[in-house]
Coordinates of C-alpha atoms and ligand atoms in Angstrom, one line a residue:
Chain R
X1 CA -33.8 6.1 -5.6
X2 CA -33.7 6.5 -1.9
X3 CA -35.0 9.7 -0.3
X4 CA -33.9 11.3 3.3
X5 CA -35.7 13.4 5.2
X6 CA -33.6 16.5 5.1
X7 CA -35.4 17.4 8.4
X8 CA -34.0 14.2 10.2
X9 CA -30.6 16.0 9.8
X10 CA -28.4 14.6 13.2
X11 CA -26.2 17.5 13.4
X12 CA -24.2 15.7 16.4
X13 CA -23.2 13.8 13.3
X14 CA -22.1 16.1 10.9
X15 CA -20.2 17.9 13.9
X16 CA -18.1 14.8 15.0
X17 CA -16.6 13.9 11.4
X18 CA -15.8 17.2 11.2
X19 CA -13.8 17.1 14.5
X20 CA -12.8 13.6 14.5
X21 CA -11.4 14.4 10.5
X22 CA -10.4 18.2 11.1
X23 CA -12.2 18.6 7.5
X24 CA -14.6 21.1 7.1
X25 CA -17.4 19.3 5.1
X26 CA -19.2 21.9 4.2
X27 CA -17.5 23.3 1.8
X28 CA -18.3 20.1 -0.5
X29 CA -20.6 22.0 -3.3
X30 CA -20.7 18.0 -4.9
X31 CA -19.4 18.9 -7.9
X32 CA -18.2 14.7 -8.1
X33 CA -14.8 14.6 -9.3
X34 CA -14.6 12.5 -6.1
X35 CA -16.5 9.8 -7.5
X36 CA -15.4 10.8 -11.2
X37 CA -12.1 9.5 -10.1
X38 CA -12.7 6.5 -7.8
X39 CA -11.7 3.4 -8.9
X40 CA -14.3 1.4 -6.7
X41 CA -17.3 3.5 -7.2
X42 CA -18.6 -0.2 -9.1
X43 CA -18.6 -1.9 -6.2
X44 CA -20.3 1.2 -4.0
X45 CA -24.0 1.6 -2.6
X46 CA -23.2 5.4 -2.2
X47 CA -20.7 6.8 -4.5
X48 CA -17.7 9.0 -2.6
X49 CA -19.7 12.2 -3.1
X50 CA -23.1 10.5 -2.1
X51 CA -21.2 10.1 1.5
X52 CA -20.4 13.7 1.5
X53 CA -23.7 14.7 1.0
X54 CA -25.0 12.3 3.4
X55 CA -22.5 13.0 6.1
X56 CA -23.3 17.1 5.1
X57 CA -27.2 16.3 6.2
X58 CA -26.5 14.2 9.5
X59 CA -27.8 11.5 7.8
X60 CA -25.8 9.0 10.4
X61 CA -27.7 5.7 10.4
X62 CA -27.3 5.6 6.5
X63 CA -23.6 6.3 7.0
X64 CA -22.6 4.2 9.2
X65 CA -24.3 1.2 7.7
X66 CA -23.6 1.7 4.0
X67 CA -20.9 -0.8 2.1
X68 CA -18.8 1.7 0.6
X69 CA -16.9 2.6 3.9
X70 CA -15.6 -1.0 4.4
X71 CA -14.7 -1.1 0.6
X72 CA -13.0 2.5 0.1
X73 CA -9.3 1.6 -0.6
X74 CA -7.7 4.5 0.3
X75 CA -6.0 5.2 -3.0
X76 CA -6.1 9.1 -2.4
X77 CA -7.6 9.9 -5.9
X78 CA -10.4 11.9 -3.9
X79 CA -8.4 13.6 -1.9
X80 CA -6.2 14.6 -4.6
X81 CA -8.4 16.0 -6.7
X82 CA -11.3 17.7 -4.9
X83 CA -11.4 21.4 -5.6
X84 CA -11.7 22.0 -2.4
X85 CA -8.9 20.8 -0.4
X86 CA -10.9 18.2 1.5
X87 CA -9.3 15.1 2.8
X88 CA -12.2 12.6 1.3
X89 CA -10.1 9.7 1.8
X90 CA -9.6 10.4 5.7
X91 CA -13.2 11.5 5.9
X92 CA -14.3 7.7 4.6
X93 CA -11.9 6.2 7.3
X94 CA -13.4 8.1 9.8
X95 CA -16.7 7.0 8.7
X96 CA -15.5 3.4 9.2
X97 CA -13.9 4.2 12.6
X98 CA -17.2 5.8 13.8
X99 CA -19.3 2.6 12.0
X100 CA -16.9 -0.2 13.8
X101 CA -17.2 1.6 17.2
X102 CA -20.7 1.3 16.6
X103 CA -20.9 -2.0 16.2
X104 CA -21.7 -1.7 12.4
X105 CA -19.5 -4.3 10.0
X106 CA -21.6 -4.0 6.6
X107 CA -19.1 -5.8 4.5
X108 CA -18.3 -8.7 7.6
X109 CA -14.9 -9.9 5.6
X110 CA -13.2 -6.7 5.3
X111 CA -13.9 -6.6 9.3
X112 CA -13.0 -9.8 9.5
X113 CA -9.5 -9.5 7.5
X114 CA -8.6 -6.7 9.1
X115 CA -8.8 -8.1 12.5
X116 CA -7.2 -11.4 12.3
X117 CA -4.6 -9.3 10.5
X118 CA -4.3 -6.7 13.5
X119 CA -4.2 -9.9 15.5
X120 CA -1.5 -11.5 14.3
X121 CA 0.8 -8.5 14.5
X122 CA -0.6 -7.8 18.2
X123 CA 1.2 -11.4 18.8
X124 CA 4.3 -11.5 17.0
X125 CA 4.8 -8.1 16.4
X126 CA 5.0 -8.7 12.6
X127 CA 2.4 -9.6 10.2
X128 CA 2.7 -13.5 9.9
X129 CA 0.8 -14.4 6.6
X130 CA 0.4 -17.9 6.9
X131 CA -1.4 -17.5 10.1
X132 CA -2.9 -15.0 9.1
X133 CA -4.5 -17.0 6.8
X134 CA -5.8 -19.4 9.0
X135 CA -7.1 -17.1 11.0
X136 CA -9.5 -15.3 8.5
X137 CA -10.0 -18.9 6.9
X138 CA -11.5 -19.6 10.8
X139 CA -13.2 -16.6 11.3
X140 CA -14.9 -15.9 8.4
X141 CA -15.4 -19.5 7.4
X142 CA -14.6 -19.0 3.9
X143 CA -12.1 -21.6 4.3
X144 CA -11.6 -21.8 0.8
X145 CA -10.1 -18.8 0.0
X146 CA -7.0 -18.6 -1.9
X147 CA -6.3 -22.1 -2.1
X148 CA -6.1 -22.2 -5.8
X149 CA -2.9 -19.6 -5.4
X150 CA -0.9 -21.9 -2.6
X151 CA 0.8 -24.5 -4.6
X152 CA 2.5 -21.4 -6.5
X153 CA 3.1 -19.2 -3.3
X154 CA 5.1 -22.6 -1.6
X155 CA 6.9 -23.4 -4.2
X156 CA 8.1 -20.4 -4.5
X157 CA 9.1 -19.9 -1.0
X158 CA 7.0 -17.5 -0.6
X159 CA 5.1 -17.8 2.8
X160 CA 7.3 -19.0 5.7
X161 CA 5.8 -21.5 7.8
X162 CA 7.1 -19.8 11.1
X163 CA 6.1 -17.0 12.2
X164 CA 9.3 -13.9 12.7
X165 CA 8.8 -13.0 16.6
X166 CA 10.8 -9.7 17.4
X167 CA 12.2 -8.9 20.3
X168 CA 10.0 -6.1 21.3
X169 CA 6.4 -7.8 20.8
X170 CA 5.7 -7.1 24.0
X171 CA 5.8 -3.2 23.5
X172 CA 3.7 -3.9 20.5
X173 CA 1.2 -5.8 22.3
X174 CA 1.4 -3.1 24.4
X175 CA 0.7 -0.8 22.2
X176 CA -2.8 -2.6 21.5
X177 CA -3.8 -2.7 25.4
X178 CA -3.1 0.5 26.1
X179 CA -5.0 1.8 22.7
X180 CA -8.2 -0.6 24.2
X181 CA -7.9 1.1 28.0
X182 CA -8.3 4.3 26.0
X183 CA -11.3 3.4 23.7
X184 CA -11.3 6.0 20.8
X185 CA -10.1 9.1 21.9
X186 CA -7.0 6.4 22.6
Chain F
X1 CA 28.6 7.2 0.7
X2 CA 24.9 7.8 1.3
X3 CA 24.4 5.7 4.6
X4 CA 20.0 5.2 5.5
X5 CA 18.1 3.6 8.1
X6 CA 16.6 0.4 6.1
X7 CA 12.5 -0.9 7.2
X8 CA 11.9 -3.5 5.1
X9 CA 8.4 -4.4 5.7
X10 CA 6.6 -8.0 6.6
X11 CA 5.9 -8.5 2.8
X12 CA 9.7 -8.0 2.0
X13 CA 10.2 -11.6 5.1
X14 CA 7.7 -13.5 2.8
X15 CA 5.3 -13.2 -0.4
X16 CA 8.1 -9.9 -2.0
X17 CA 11.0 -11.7 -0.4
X18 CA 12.8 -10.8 -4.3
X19 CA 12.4 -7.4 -3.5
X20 CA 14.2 -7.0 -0.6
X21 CA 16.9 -9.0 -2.0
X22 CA 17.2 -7.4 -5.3
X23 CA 16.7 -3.9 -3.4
X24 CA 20.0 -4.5 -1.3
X25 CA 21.6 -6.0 -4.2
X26 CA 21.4 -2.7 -6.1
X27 CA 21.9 0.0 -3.4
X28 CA 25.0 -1.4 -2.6
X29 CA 26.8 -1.4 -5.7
X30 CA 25.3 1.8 -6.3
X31 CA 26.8 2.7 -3.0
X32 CA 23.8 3.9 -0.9
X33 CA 24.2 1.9 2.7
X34 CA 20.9 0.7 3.7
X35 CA 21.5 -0.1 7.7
X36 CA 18.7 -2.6 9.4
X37 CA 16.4 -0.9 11.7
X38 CA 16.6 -3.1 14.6
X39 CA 14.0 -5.1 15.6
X40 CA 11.8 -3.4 13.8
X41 CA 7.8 -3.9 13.7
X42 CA 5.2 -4.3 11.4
X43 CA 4.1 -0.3 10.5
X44 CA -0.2 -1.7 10.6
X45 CA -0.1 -1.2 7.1
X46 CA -3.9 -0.6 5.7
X47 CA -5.9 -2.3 8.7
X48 CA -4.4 -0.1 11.1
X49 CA -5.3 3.4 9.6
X50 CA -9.0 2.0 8.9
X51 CA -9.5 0.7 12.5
X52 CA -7.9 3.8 14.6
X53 CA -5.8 6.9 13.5
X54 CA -3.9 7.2 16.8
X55 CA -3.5 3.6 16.9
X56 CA -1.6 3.2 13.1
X57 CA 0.5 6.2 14.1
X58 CA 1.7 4.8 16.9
X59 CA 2.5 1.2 15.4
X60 CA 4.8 3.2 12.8
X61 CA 6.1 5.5 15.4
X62 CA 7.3 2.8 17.2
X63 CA 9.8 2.2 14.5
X64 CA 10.7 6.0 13.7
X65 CA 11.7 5.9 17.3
X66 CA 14.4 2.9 16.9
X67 CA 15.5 5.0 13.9
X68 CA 15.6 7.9 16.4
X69 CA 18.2 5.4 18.2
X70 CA 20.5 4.5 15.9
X71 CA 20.9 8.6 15.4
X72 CA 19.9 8.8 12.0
X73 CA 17.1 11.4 10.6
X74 CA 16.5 9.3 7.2
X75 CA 15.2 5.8 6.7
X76 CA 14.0 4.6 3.7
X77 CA 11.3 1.7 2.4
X78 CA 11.2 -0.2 -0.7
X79 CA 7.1 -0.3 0.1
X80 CA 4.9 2.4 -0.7
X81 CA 2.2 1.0 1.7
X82 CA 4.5 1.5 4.9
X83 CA 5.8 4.1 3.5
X84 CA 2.4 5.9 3.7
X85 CA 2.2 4.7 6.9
X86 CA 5.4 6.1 8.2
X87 CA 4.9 9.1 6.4
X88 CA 1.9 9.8 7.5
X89 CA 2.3 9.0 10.8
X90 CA 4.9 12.1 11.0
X91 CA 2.9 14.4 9.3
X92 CA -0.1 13.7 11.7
X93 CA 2.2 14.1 14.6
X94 CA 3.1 17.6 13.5
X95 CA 0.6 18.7 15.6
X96 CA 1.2 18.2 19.4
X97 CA -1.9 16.9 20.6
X98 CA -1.8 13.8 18.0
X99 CA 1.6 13.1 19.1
X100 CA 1.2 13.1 22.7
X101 CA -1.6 10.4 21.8
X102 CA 0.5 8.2 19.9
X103 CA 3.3 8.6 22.8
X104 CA 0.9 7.5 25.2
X105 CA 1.1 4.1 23.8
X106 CA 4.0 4.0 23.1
X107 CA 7.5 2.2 26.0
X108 CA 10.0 4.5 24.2
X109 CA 8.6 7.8 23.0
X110 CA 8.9 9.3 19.4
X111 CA 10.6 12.8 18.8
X112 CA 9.1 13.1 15.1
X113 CA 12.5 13.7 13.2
X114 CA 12.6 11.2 11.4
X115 CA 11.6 11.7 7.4
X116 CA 11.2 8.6 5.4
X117 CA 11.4 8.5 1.8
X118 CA 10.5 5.4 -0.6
X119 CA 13.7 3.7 -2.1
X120 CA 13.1 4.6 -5.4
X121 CA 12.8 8.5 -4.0
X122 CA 16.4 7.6 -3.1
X123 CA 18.0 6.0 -5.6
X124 CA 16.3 9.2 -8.1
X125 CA 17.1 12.4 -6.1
X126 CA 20.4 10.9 -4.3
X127 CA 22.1 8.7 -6.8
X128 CA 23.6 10.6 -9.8
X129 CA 22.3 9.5 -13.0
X130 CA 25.6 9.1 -14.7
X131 CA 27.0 6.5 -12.2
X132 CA 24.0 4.3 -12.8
X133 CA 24.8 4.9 -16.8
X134 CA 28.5 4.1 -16.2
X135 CA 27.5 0.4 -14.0
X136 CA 25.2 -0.6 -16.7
X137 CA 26.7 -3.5 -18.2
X138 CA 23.6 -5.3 -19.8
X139 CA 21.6 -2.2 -21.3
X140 CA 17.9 -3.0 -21.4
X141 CA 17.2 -2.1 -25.0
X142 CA 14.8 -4.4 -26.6
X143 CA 11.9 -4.8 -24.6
X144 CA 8.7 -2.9 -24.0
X145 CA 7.7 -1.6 -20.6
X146 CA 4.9 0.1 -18.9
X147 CA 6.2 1.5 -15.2
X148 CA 2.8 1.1 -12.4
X149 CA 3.9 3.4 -9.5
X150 CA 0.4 2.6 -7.7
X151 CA -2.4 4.7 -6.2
X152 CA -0.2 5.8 -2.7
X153 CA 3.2 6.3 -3.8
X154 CA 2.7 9.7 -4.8
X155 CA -0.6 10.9 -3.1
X156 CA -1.6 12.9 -2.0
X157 CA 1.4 15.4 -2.6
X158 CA 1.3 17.7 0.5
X159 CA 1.9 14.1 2.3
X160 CA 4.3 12.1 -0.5
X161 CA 6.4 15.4 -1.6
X162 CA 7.6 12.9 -4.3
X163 CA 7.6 13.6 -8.2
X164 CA 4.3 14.2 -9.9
X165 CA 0.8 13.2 -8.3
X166 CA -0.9 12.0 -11.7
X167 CA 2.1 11.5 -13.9
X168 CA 5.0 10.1 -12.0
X169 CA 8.1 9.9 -14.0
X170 CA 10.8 8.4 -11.8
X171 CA 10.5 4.6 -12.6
X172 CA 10.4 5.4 -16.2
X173 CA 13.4 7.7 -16.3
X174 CA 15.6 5.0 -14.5
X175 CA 14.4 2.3 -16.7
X176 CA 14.9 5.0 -20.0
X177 CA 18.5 5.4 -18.5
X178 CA 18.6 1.5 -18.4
X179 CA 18.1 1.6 -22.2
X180 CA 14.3 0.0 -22.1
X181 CA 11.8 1.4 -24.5
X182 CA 9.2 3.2 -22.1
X183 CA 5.6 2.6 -23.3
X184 CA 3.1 5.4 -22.4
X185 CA 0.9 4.0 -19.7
X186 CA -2.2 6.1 -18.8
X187 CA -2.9 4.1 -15.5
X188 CA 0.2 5.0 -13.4
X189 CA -1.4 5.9 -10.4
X190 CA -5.2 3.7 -10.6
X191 CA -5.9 1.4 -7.5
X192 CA -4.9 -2.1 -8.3
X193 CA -7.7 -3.0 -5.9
X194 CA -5.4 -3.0 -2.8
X195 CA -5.3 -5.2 0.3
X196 CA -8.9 -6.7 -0.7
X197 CA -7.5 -9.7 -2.4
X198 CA -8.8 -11.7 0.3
X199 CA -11.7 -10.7 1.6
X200 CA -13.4 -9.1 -1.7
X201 CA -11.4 -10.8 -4.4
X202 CA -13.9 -9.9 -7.0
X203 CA -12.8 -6.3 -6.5
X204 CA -9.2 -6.9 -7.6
X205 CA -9.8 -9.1 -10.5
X206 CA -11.8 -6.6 -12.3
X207 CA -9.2 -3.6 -11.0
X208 CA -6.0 -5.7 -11.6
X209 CA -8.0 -6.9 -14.9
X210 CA -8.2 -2.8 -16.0
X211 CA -4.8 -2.7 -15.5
X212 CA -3.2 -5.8 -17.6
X213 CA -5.8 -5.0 -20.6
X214 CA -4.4 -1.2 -20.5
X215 CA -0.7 -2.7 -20.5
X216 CA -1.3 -5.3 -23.4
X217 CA -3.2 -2.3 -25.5
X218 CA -0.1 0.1 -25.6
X219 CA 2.5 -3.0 -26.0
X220 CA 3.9 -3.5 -22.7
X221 CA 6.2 -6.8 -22.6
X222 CA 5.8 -6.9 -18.7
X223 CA 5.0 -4.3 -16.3
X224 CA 7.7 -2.7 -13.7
X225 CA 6.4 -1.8 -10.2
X226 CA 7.3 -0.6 -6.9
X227 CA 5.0 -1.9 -4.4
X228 CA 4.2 -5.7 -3.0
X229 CA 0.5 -5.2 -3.0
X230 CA 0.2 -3.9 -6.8
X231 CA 2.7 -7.0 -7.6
X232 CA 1.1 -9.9 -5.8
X233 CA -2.3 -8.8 -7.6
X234 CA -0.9 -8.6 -10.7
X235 CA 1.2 -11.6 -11.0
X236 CA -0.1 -13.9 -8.5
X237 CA -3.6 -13.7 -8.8
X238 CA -3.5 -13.1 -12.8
X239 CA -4.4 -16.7 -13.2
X240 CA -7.5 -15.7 -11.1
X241 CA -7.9 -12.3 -13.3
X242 CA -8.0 -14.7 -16.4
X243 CA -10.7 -17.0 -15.1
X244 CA -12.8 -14.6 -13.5
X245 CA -12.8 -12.4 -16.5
X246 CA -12.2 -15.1 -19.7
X247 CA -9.1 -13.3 -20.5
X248 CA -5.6 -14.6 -21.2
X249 CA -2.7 -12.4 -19.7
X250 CA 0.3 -13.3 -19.6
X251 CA 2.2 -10.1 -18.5
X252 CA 5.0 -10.5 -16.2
X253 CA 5.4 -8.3 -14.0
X254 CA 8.7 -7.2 -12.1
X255 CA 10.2 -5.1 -9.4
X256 CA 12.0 -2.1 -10.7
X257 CA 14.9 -3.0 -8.6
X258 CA 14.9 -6.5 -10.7
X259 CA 15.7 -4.8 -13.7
X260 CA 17.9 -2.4 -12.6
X261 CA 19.9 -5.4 -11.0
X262 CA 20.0 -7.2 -13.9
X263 CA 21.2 -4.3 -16.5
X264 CA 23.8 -3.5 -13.2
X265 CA 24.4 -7.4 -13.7
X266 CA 23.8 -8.5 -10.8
X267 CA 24.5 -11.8 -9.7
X268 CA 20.9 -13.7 -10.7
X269 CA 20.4 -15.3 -7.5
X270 CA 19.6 -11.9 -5.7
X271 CA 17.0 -10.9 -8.3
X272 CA 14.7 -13.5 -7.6
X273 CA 13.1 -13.7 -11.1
X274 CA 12.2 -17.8 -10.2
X275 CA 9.7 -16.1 -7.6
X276 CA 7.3 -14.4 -10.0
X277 CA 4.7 -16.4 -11.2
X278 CA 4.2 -14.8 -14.6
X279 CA 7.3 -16.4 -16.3
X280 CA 9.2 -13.5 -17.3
X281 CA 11.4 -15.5 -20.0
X282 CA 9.9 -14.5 -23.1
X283 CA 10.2 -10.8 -21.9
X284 CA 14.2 -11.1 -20.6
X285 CA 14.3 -12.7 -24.0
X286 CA 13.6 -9.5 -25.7
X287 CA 16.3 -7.7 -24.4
X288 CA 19.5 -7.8 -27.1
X289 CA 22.6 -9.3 -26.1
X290 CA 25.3 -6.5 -25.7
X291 CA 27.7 -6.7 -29.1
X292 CA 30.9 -8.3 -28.5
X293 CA 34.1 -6.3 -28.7
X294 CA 35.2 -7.3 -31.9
Ligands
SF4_1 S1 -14.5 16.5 -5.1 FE1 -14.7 17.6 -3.2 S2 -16.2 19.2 -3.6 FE2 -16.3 17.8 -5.3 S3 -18.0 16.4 -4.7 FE3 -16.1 15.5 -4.0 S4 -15.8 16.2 -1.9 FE4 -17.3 17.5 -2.8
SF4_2 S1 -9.8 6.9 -1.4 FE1 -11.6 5.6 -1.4 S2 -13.3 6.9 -1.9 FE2 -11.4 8.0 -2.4 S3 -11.2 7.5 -4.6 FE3 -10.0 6.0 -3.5 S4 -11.4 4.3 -3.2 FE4 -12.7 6.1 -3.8

């Protein structure tokens, strides 16, 4: 069992998930029907409730670099069910925003996916899967993925080989400069 | 006629092309108009949100503001994942200071008045029961199906304002109206494991895994679902489920709007039932043959 320092408390922290969520985190009394109810608690190294706790004590570094962040998939079974009204869900997504701006990428593939994904829509204005593909393959060099499911997907017609360019791609790479001139406050 | 501003979503141009095809097929001969959004974009779907709140809003309100153009106020989705998207997009931009964000990025601004409902929300608060009844032509009686509405469909209710947060009852009281026997299924809403298929494909194998085992214990022939994501994991990567977990599924599983085509008998070719991997003979198999006039 890991212990914090309750003294360590970064209250900075505590204050900017509150503002950047609009939740009020202190009203978490941990009661766990967050975690009772989350499907990926498995595959966690702090359960959904462990986060609130941690995020309740300014406990930042051990935030910001834990797994479960990158893994929570925003099913909205926390959310839906806490007692309490609080928006777990969007609290875990601002965890990741605040880890990523941070330079943090604990689980490097789900970074890594979520890029090359945001990538290919930057360029064609649509999400292009085939490419996307590559691109992950490339990036993450796990350039096996998958390739056990792509006789079935072609022969089903499933993945085109071109990509569908719209007309407006330029106001959606727009869209992507002007959220990078404006950092995260965007 | 019930005439709606149509987003079909990047999965609907590729791996859930049947969808989209099966979901026109059956909103036009149940006479709900489904007009293209024009040159629509990609909505950022789950990277988006978990990258930037301001920046996933304003890839969706891009698209509620061509809706905004054609002068229409309601636009409709066959996939849950834009759907939350689009949705949520609005509700954030309720307050002012959020949307003036997302307008900043954006060439043509976004007025918010849009509201964007799934297609199944459609077809079971717009559609009268009865006229589905009277177009059925091949009643589904015979087989046994569990309905998956997925983890964001309906959650969280303040944002979704769509039938019942843990025990959604839409899909299974248009496929009870289609004449198919409804099994219980107690994982309606559970994460199928998501967009992590890629990166952490462990995770949906043992998620997608829960899900198959709970459908084979109460009976199920094949699963009926709404949403792309929860289909590709189920079907396509239920070969990978059965190696990584020494199981033996073979549950197909279907888009709702596939079998209400087919009971609406509607032409095969726009149902798409070659593109699922899981072949779904067996289960069309179970369903009787309407008697004969005599
Ligand atoms: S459900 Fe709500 S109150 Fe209970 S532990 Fe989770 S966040 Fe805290
Ligand atoms: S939204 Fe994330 S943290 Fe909440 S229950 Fe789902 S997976 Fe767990």
């Amino acid at each position: 069992m890991q212990i914090f320092n309750l003294a360590d408390a970064d209250q900075g922290f505590t204050a900017e998930v509150e503002a950047r969520s609009h939740q009020n985190v202190k009203t978490c009394y941990q009661c766990g029907n967050c975690t009772a109810g989350c499907p990926y608690t498995f595959a966690y190294d702090y359960s959904v409730s462990q986060i609130m706790r941690l995020v309740q004590t300014g406990q930042k570094e051990a935030v910001l670099k834990c797994r479960s962040i990158w893994l929570c998939g925003s099913c909205q079974s926390c959310t839906t069910r806490c007692p309490n009204k609080i928006d777990v869900a969007l609290i875990m997504d601002v965890c990741r925003h605040m880890a990523r701006e941070e330079g943090y990428a604990t689980e490097r593939s789900v970074k890594v996916f979520a890029d090359s994904f945001l990538e290919s829509v930057e360029r064609h204005g649509r999400a292009y899967e085939l490419g996307l593909m590559a691109s992950y393959m490339t990036r993450s060099g796990r350039v096996f993925t998958d390739v056990d499911l792509a006789p079935q997907v072609l022969m089903r017609g499933k993945l085109p080989f071109k990509p569908h360019p719209i007309q407006g791609r330029e106001q959606v790479a727009r869209i992507f400069e002007r959220f990078r001139k404006g950092g995260k406050n965007a | 006629m019930l005439k709606i501003a149509y987003y079909p979503g990047c999965s609907g141009q590729g791996t859930s092309l049947e969808y989209d095809t099966s979901t026109r097929a059956v909103c036009k001969a149940l006479d709900v108009e489904l007009v293209d959004i024009p040159d629509w974009s990609c909505c950022g779907s789950t990277p988006a949100h978990t990258v930037n709140h301001v920046l996933s809003a304003a890839l969706s309100a891009r698209n509620l503001a061509q809706v905004e153009s054609m002068g229409m106020t309601k636009a409709t989705t066959p996939c849950p994942s834009c759907l939350t998207n689009l949705r949520t997009a609005s509700h954030k931009m309720d307050d002012p200071e959020f949307k003036d964000k997302v307008n900043a990025l954006l060439d043509v601004p976004c007025r918010n008045a849009v509201d964007t409902q799934s297609v199944l929300q459609v077809l079971a608060e717009n559609v009268d029961p009865d006229l589905i009844k009277g177009k059925v032509v091949k009643p589904l009686s015979g087989i046994k199906i569990a309905c998956y509405y997925g983890c964001i469909m309906n959650r969280p209710p303040e944002v979704m304002k769509f039938d019942h947060h843990e025990n959604p009852m839409a899909m299974d009281n248009l496929m009870a109206l289609l004449g198919a026997e409804v099994v219980p299924f107690p994982l309606k809403v559970e994460c199928c494991g998501a967009s992590y298929g890629i990166p952490r494909g462990d995770i949906v194998h043992r998620l997608s895994g829960k899900l198959l085992d709970a459908a084979r214990d109460v009976g199920a022939d094949a699963i009926v679902t709404a949403c792309p994501l929860c289909q590709m994991n189920l079907d396509l990567r239920q070969g990978q489920i059965n190696d990584a977990l020494r199981e033996n599924f073979r549950i197909p599983v279907f888009y709702y709007t596939q079998l209400l085509g087919y009971a609406l008998g509607i032409d095969r070719a726009e149902l798409g039932f070659e593109k699922l991997c899981v072949d779904p003979r067996l289960a069309l198999g179970r369903i009787k043959q309407p008697q004969q006039a005599m």
